[in-house]
Tab-separated table of C-alpha atoms and ligand atoms in Angstrom:
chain	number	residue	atom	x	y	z
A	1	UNK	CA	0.000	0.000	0.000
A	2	UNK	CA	1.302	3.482	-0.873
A	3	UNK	CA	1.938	5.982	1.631
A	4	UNK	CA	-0.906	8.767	0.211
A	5	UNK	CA	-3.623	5.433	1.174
A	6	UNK	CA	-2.076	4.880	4.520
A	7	UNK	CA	-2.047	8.779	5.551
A	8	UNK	CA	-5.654	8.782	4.523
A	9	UNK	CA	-6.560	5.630	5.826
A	10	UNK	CA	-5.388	7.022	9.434
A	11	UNK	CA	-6.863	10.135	8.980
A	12	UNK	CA	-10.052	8.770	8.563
A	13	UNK	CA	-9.613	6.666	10.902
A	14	UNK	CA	-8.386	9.105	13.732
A	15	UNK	CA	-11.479	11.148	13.039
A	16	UNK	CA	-13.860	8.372	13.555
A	17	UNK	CA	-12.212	7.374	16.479
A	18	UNK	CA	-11.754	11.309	17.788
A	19	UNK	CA	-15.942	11.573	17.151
A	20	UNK	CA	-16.906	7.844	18.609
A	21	UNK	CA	-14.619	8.466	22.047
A	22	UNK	CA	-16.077	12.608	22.012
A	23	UNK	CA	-19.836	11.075	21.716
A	24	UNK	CA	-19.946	7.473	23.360
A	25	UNK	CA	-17.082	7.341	26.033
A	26	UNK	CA	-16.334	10.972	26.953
A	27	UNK	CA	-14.440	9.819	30.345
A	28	UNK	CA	-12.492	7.675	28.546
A	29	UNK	CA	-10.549	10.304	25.602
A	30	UNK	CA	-9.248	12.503	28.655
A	31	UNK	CA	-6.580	9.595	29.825
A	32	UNK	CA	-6.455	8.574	26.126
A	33	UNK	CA	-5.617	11.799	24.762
A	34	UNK	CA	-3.366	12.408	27.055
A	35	UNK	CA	-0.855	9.227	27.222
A	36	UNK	CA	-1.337	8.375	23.569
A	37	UNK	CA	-2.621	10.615	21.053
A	38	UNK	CA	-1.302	13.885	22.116
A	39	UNK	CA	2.404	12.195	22.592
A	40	UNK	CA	2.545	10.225	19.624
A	41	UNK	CA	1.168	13.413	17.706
A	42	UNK	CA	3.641	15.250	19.580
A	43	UNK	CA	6.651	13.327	18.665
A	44	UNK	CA	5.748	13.194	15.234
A	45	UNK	CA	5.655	16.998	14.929
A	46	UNK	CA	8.835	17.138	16.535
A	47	UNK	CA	10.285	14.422	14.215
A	48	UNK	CA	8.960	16.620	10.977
A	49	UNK	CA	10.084	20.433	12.350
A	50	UNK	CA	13.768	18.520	13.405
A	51	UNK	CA	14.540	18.787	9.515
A	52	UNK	CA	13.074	21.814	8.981
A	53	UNK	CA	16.023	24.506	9.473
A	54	UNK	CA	18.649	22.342	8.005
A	55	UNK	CA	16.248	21.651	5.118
A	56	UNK	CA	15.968	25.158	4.504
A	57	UNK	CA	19.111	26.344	4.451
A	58	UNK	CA	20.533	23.592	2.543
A	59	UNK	CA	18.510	23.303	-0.288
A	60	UNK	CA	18.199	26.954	-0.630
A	61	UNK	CA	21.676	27.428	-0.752
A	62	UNK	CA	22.282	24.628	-3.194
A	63	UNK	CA	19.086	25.773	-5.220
A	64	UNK	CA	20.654	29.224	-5.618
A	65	UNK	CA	24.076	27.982	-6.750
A	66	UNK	CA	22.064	25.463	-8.722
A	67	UNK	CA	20.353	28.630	-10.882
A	68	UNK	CA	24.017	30.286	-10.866
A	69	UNK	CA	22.725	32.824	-12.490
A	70	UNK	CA	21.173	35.721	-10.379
A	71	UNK	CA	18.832	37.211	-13.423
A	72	UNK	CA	17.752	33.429	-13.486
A	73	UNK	CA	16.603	34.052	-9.518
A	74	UNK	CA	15.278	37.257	-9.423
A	75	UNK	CA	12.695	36.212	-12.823
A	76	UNK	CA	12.151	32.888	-11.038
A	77	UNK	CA	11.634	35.128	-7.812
A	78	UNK	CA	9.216	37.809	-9.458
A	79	UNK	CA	6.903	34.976	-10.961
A	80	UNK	CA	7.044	33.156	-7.621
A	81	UNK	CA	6.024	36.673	-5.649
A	82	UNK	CA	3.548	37.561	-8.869
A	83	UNK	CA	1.913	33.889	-8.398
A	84	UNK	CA	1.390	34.530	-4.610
A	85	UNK	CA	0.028	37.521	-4.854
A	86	UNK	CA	-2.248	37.363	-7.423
A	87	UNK	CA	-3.791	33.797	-5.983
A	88	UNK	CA	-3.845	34.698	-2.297
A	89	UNK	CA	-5.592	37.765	-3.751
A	90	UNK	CA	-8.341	35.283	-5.548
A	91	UNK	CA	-8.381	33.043	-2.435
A	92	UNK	CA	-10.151	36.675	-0.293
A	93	UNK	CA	-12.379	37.490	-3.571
A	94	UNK	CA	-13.688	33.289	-3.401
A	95	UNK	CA	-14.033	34.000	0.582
A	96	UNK	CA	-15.713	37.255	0.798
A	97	UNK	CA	-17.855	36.614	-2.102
A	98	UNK	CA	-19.402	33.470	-0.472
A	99	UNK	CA	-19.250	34.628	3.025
A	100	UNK	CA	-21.930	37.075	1.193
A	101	UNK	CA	-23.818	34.852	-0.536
A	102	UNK	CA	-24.483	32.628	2.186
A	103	UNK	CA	-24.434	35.123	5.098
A	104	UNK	CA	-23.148	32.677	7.798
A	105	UNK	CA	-23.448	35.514	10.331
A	106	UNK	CA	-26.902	35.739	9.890
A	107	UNK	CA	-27.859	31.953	10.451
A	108	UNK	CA	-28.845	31.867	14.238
A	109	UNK	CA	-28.486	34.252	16.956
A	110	UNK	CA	-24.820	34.894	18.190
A	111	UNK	CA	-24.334	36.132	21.289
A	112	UNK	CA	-22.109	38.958	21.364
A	113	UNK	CA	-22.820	40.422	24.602
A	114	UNK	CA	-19.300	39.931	27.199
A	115	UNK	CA	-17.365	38.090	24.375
A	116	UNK	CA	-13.673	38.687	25.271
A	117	UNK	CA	-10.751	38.392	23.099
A	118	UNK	CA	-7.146	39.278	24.639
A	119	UNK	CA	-5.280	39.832	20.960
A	120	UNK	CA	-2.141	38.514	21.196
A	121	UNK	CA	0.508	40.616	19.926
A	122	UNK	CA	1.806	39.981	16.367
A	123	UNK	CA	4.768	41.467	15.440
A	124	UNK	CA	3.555	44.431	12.609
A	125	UNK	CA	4.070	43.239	9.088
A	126	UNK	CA	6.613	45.878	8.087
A	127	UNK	CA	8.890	44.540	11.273
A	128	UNK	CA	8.694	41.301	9.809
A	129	UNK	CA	10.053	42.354	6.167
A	130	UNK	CA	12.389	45.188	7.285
A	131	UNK	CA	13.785	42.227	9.403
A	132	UNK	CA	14.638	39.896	6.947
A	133	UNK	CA	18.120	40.515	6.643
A	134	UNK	CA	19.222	38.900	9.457
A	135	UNK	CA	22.391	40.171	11.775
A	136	UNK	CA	22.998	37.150	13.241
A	137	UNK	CA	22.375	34.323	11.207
A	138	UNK	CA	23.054	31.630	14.591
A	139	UNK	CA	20.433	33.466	15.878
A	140	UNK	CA	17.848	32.865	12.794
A	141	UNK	CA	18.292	29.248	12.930
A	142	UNK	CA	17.821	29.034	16.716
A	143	UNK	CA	14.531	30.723	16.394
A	144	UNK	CA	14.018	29.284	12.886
A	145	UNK	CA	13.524	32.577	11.586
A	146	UNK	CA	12.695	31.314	7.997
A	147	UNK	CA	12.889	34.731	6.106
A	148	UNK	CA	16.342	35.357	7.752
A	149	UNK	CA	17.411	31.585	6.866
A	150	UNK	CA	16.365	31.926	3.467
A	151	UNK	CA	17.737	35.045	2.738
A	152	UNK	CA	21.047	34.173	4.302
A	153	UNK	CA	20.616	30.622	2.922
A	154	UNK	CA	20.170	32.881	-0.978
A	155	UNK	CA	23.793	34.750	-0.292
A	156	UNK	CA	25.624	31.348	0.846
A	157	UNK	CA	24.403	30.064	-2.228
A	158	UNK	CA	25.029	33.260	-4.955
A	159	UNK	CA	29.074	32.774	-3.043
A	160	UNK	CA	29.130	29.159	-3.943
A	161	UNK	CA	28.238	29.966	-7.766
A	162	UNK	CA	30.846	32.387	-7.739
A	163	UNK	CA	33.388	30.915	-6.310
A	164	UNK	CA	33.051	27.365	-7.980
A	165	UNK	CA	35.842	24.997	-7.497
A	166	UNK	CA	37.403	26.954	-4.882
A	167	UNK	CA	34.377	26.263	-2.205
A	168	UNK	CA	33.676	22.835	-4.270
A	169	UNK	CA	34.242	21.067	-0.951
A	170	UNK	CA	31.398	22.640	1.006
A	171	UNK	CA	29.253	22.450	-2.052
A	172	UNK	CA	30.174	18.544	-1.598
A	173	UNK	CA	29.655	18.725	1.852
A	174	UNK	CA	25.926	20.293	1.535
A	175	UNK	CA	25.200	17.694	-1.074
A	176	UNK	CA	25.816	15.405	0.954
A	177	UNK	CA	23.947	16.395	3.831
A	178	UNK	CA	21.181	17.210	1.161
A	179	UNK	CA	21.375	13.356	0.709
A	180	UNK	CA	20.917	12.632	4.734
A	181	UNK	CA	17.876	15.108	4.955
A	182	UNK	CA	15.818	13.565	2.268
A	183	UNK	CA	16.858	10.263	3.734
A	184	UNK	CA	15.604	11.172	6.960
A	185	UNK	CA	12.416	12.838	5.592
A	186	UNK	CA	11.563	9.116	4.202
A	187	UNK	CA	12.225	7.443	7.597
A	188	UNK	CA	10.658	9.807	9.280
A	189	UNK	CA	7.209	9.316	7.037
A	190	UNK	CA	7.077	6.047	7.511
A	191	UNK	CA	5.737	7.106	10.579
A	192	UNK	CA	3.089	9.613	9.729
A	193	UNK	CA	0.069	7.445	9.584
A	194	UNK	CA	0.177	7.053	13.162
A	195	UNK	CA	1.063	10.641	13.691
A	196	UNK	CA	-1.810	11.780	11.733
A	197	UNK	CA	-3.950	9.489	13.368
A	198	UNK	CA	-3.005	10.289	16.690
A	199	UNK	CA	-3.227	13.991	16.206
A	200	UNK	CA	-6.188	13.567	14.166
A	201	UNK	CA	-8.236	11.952	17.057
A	202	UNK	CA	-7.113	13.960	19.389
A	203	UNK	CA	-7.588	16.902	17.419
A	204	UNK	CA	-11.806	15.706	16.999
A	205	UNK	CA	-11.965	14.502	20.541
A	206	UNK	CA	-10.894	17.889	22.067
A	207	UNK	CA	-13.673	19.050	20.152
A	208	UNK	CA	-17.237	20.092	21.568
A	209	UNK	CA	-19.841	19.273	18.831
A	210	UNK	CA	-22.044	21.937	20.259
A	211	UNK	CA	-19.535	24.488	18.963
A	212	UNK	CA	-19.593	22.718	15.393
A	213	UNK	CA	-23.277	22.785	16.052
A	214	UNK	CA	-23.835	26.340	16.021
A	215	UNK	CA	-21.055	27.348	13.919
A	216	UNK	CA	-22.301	24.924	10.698
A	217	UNK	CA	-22.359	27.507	8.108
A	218	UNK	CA	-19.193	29.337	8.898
A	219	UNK	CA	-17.493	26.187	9.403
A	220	UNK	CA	-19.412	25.539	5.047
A	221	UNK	CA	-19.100	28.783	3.960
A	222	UNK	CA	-14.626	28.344	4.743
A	223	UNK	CA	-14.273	24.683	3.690
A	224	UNK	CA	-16.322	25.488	0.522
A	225	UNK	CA	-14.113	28.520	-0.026
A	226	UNK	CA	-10.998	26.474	0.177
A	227	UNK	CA	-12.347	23.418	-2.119
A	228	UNK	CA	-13.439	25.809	-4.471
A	229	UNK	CA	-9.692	28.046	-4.683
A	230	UNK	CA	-7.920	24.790	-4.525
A	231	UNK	CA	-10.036	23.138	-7.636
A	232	UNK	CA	-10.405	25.807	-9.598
A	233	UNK	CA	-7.504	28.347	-9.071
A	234	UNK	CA	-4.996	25.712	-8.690
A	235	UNK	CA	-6.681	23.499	-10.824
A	236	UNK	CA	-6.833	26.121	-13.794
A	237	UNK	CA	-3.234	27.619	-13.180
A	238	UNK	CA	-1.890	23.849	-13.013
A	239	UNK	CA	-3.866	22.933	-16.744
A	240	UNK	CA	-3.474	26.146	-18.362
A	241	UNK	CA	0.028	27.617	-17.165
A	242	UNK	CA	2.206	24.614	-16.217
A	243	UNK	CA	-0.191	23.200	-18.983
A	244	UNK	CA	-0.413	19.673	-16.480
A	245	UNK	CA	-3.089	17.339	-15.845
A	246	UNK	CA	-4.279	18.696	-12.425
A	247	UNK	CA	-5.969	15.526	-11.351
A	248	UNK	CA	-2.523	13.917	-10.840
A	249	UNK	CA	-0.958	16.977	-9.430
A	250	UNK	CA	-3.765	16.829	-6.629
A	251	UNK	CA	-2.671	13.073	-6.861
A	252	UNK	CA	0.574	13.279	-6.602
A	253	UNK	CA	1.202	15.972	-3.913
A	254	UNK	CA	-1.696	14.243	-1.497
A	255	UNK	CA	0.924	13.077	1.008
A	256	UNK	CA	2.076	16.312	2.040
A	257	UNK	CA	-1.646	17.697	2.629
A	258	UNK	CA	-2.406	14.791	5.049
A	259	UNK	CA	0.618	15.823	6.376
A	260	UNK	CA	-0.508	19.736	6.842
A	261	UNK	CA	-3.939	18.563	7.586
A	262	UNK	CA	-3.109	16.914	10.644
A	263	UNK	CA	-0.062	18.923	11.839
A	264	UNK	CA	-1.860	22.205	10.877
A	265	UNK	CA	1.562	23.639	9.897
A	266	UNK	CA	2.907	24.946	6.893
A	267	UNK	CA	6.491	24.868	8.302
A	268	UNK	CA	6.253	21.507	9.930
A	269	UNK	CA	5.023	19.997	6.386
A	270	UNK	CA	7.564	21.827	4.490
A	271	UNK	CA	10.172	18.941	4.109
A	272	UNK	CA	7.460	16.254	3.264
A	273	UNK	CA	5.804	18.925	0.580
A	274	UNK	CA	9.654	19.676	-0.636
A	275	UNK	CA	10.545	15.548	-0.883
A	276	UNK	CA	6.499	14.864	-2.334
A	277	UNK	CA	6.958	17.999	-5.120
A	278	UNK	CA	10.514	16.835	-6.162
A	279	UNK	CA	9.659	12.748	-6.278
A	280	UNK	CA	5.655	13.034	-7.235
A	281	UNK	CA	5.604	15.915	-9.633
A	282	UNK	CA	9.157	15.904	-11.226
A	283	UNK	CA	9.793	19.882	-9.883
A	284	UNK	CA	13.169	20.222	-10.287
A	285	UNK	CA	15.774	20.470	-6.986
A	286	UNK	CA	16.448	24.321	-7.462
A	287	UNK	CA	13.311	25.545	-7.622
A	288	UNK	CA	11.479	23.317	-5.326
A	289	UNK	CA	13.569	24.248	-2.679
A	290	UNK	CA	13.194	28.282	-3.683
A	291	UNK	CA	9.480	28.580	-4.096
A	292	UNK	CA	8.141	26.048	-1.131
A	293	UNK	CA	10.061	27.539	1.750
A	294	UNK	CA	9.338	30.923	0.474
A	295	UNK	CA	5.926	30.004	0.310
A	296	UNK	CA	5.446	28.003	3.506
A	297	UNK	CA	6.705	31.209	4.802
A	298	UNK	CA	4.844	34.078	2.980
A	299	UNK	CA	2.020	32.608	0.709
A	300	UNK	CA	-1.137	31.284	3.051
A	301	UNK	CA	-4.203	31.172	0.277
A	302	UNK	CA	-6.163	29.241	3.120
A	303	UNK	CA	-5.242	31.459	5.475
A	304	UNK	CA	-6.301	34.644	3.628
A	305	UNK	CA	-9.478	32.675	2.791
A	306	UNK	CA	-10.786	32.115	6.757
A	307	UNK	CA	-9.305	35.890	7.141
A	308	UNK	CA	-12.162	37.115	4.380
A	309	UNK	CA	-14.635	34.410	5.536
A	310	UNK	CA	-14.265	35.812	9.392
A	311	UNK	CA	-14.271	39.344	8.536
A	312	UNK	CA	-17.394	39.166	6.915
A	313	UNK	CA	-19.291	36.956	9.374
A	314	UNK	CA	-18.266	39.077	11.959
A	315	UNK	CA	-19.873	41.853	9.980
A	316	UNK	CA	-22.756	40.562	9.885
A	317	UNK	CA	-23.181	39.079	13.680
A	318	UNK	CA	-22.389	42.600	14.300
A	319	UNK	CA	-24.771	44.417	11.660
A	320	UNK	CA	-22.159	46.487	10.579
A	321	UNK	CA	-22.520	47.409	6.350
A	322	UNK	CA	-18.881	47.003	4.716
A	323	UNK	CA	-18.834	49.240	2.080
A	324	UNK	CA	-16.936	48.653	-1.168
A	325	UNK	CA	-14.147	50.845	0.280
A	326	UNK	CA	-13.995	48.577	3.302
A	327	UNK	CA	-14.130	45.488	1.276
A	328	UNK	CA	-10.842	46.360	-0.693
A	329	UNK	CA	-9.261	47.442	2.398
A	330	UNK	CA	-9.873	43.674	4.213
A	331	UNK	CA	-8.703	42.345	0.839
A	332	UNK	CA	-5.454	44.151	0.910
A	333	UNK	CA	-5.263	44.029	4.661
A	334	UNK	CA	-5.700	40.247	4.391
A	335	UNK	CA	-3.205	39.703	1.863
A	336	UNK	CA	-0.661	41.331	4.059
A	337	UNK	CA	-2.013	39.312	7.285
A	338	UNK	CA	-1.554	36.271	5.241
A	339	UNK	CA	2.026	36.795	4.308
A	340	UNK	CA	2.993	37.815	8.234
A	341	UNK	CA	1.298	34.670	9.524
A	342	UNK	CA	3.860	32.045	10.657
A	343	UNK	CA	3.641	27.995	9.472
A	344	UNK	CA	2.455	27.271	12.772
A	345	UNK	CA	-1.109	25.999	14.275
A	346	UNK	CA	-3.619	29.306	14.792
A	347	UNK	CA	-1.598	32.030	13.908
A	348	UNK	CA	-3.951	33.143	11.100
A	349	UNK	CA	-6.333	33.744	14.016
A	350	UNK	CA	-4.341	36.292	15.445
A	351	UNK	CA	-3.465	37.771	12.626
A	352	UNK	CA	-6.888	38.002	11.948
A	353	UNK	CA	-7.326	41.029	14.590
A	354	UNK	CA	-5.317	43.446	12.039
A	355	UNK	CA	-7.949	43.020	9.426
A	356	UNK	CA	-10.635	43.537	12.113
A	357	UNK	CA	-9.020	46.587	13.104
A	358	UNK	CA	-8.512	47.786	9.480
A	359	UNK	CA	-11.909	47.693	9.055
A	360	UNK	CA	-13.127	49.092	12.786
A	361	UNK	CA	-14.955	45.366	13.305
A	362	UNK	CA	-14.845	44.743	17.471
A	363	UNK	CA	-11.384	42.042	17.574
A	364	UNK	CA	-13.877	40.434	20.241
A	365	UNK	CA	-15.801	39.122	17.608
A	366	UNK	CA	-12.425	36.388	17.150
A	367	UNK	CA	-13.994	34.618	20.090
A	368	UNK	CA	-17.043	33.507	18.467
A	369	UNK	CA	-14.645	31.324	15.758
A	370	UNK	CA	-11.983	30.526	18.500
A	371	UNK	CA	-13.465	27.187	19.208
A	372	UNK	CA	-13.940	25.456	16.172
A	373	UNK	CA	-10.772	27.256	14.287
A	374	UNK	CA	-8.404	24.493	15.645
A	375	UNK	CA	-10.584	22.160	12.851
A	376	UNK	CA	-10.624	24.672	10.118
A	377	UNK	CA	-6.520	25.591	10.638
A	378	UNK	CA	-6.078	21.963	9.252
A	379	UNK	CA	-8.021	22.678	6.015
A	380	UNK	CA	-6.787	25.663	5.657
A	381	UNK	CA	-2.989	24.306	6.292
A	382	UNK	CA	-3.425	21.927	3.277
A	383	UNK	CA	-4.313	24.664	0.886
A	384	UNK	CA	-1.632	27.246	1.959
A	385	UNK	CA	1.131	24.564	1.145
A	386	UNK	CA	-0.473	23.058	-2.251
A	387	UNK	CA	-0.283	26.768	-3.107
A	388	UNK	CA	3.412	26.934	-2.779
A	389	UNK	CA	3.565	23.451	-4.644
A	390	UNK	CA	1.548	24.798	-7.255
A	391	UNK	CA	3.420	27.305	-7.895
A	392	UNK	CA	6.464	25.714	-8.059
A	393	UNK	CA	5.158	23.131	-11.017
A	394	UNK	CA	3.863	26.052	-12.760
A	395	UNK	CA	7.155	28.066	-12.368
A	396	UNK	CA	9.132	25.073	-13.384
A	397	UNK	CA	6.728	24.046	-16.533
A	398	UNK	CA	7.127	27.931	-17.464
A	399	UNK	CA	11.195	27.968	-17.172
A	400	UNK	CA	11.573	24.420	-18.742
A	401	UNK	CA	9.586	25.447	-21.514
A	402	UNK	CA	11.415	28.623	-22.477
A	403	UNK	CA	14.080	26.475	-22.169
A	404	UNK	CA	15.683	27.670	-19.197
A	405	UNK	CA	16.032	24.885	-16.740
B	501	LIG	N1	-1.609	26.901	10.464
B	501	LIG	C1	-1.444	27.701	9.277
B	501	LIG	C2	-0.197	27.234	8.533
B	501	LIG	O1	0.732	26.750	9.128
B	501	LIG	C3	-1.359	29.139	9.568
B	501	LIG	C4	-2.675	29.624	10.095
B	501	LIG	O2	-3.534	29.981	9.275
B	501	LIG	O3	-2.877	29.637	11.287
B	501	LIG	O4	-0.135	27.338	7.339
């Protein structure tokens, strides 16, 4: 059995076990959860973000000296940024326009009297990009600073294209541990169907159904907002840009979104999407390893989707008319909130307070979605990284066929 079955095997089977223990043996998930699921979907995480940094700086640097040539990475970079961009702009447009259509915020009475939401601070977005040359690389990897890494990880690699057979040693040397990452990647999958099971049931179990209950149509209104920007914007750049059947693209790259679909982490998934792009869809080395950490870091489509979704909801709980002034403010607000949001579990949630704020919407309104946004992070998750892979079969298609690659 291949690996894509088993992943969705288990995380079919970690839901129904997640629902089953939440509605027939309630006493019993607490201990459960606790000993097993949450530890073996702990140590599975861990396993995954070990390889992250060195993953990321390695194949970035070799990617870059790969190119050589830096006119060849800054037009590979501009269509990466342009693809970004222009889809996590699409991905608000699919979300506000059916967060209208089906006015989730106006399905049931939500209470909105004493809600309380303490926003956590997130760092402001121009921090975040002023910062990204780093002064101390040490310091980026320790906090696995991925814009820092990546632009450090860009200037190791320009050096080693310039230098040639003077540095050929390290050059060897990072090949080589190139080799030991993507060996460790594979060992370390073999053991993500239990992960995802674990952390799927636990993930379910933890959750109240009355929550789910009363937030139904939100809960619709994202997930159809993300099937429908994954199908069709995906889908249609993936047919008519990269000019590739998109059924086996979604084929091919399933792994890595039952990978972000139970981690709920862009970062975390980031060596399985790297190893699953490279093997499953042919993307070549250099620019796999350019476009999917950039975009793990900066490009969250599902993010920006739940961000457009939320906004509007909260609207409407609220009665508050968005005019078309306010709309294009939440979309360009919510592009930057999905670029400063980090490839870890919920941070599109806080980040979600800057496009309330943009917009004058009461922040409190986050704690109406707080409790069932642990479930939609995961669907969200899988989009933001098939974006990046996306992108990176439509970037290599466009280079190959000009004959560049
Ligand atoms: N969990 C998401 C990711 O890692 C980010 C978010 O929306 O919270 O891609």
């Amino acid at each position: 059995m291949n690996l894509s079955v088993k992943i969705i095997i288990a995380l079919v089977l970690g839901a129904i076990t997640g629902i089953l223990l939440n509605v027939f043996a309630p006493d019993l998930f607490p201990p459960l959860d606790k000993y097993l699921f949450s530890p073996v979907g702990k140590i599975f995480i861990s396993l995954i973000t070990m390889l992250v940094v060195p993953i990321v700086f390695i194949s970035i640097a070799l990617g870059t000296a790969g190119l050589g040539d830096p006119k060849k990475l800054g037009r590979i970079g501009l269509k990466t940024i342009s693809y970004f961009l222009v889809t996590t702009s699409f991905a608000i447009v699919i979300g506000i326009g059916l967060a209208y259509l089906l006015e989730p915020g106006n399905a049931g009475t939500f209470e909105t009297e004493g809600l309380e939401y303490s926003s956590e601070e997130a760092p402001p977005i121009s921090e975040t990009l002023l910062n990204i040359v780093p002064t101390n690389p040490i310091q980026s990897f320790a906090e696995a600073n991925m814009l820092q890494i990546i632009v450090f990880a860009i200037f190791v690699g320009f050096a080693l294209a310039m230098l040639g057979t003077k540095v050929d040693k390290v050059q060897e040397l990072l090949e080589q541990g190139n080799e030991i990452m993507m060996y460790l990647v594979n060992l370390v999958m073999k053991f993500a169907p239990y992960g995802t099971f674990a952390l799927l049931a636990s993930a379910i179990g933890t959750q109240g159904l009355d929550a789910i209950k009363a937030m139904g149509l939100y809960m619709i209104v994202v997930v159809l907002a993300l099937v429908i920007h994954g199908l069709f914007t995906y889908g249609s750049s993936i047919l008519l840009l990269a000019k590739r059947n998109p059924i086996s693209f979604f084929k091919g790259f399933a792994p890595a979104m039952g990978v972000a679909f139970s981690t709920s982490s862009s970062n975390a998934t980031l060596p399985v999407s790297m190893s699953v792009a490279q093997k499953n869809l042919g993307v070549p080395k250099a620019i796999s390893s350019f476009v999917q950490p950039l975009g793990a870091t900066i490009n969250m489509d599902g993010t920006a989707i739940m961000q457009g979704v939320a906004t509007v909801f909260i609207a409407q709980v609220y009665d508050v008319n968005l005019t078309w002034t306010a709309l294009l403010i939440v979309v360009m607000t919510a592009v930057l909130a999905s670029i400063g949001t980090a490839g870890v579990p919920g941070v599109g949630l806080i980040m979600l307070a800057m496009v309330l704020s943009a917009v004058n919407l009461p922040v409190e309104g986050i704690a109406l979605i707080i409790g069932i946004d642990r479930l939609l992070d995961m669907a969200r998750t899988a989009v933001n990284i098939t974006g990046d892979a996306a992108c990176a079969v439509v970037v290599a298609e466009t280079e190959e066929r000009a004959g560049r690659v």
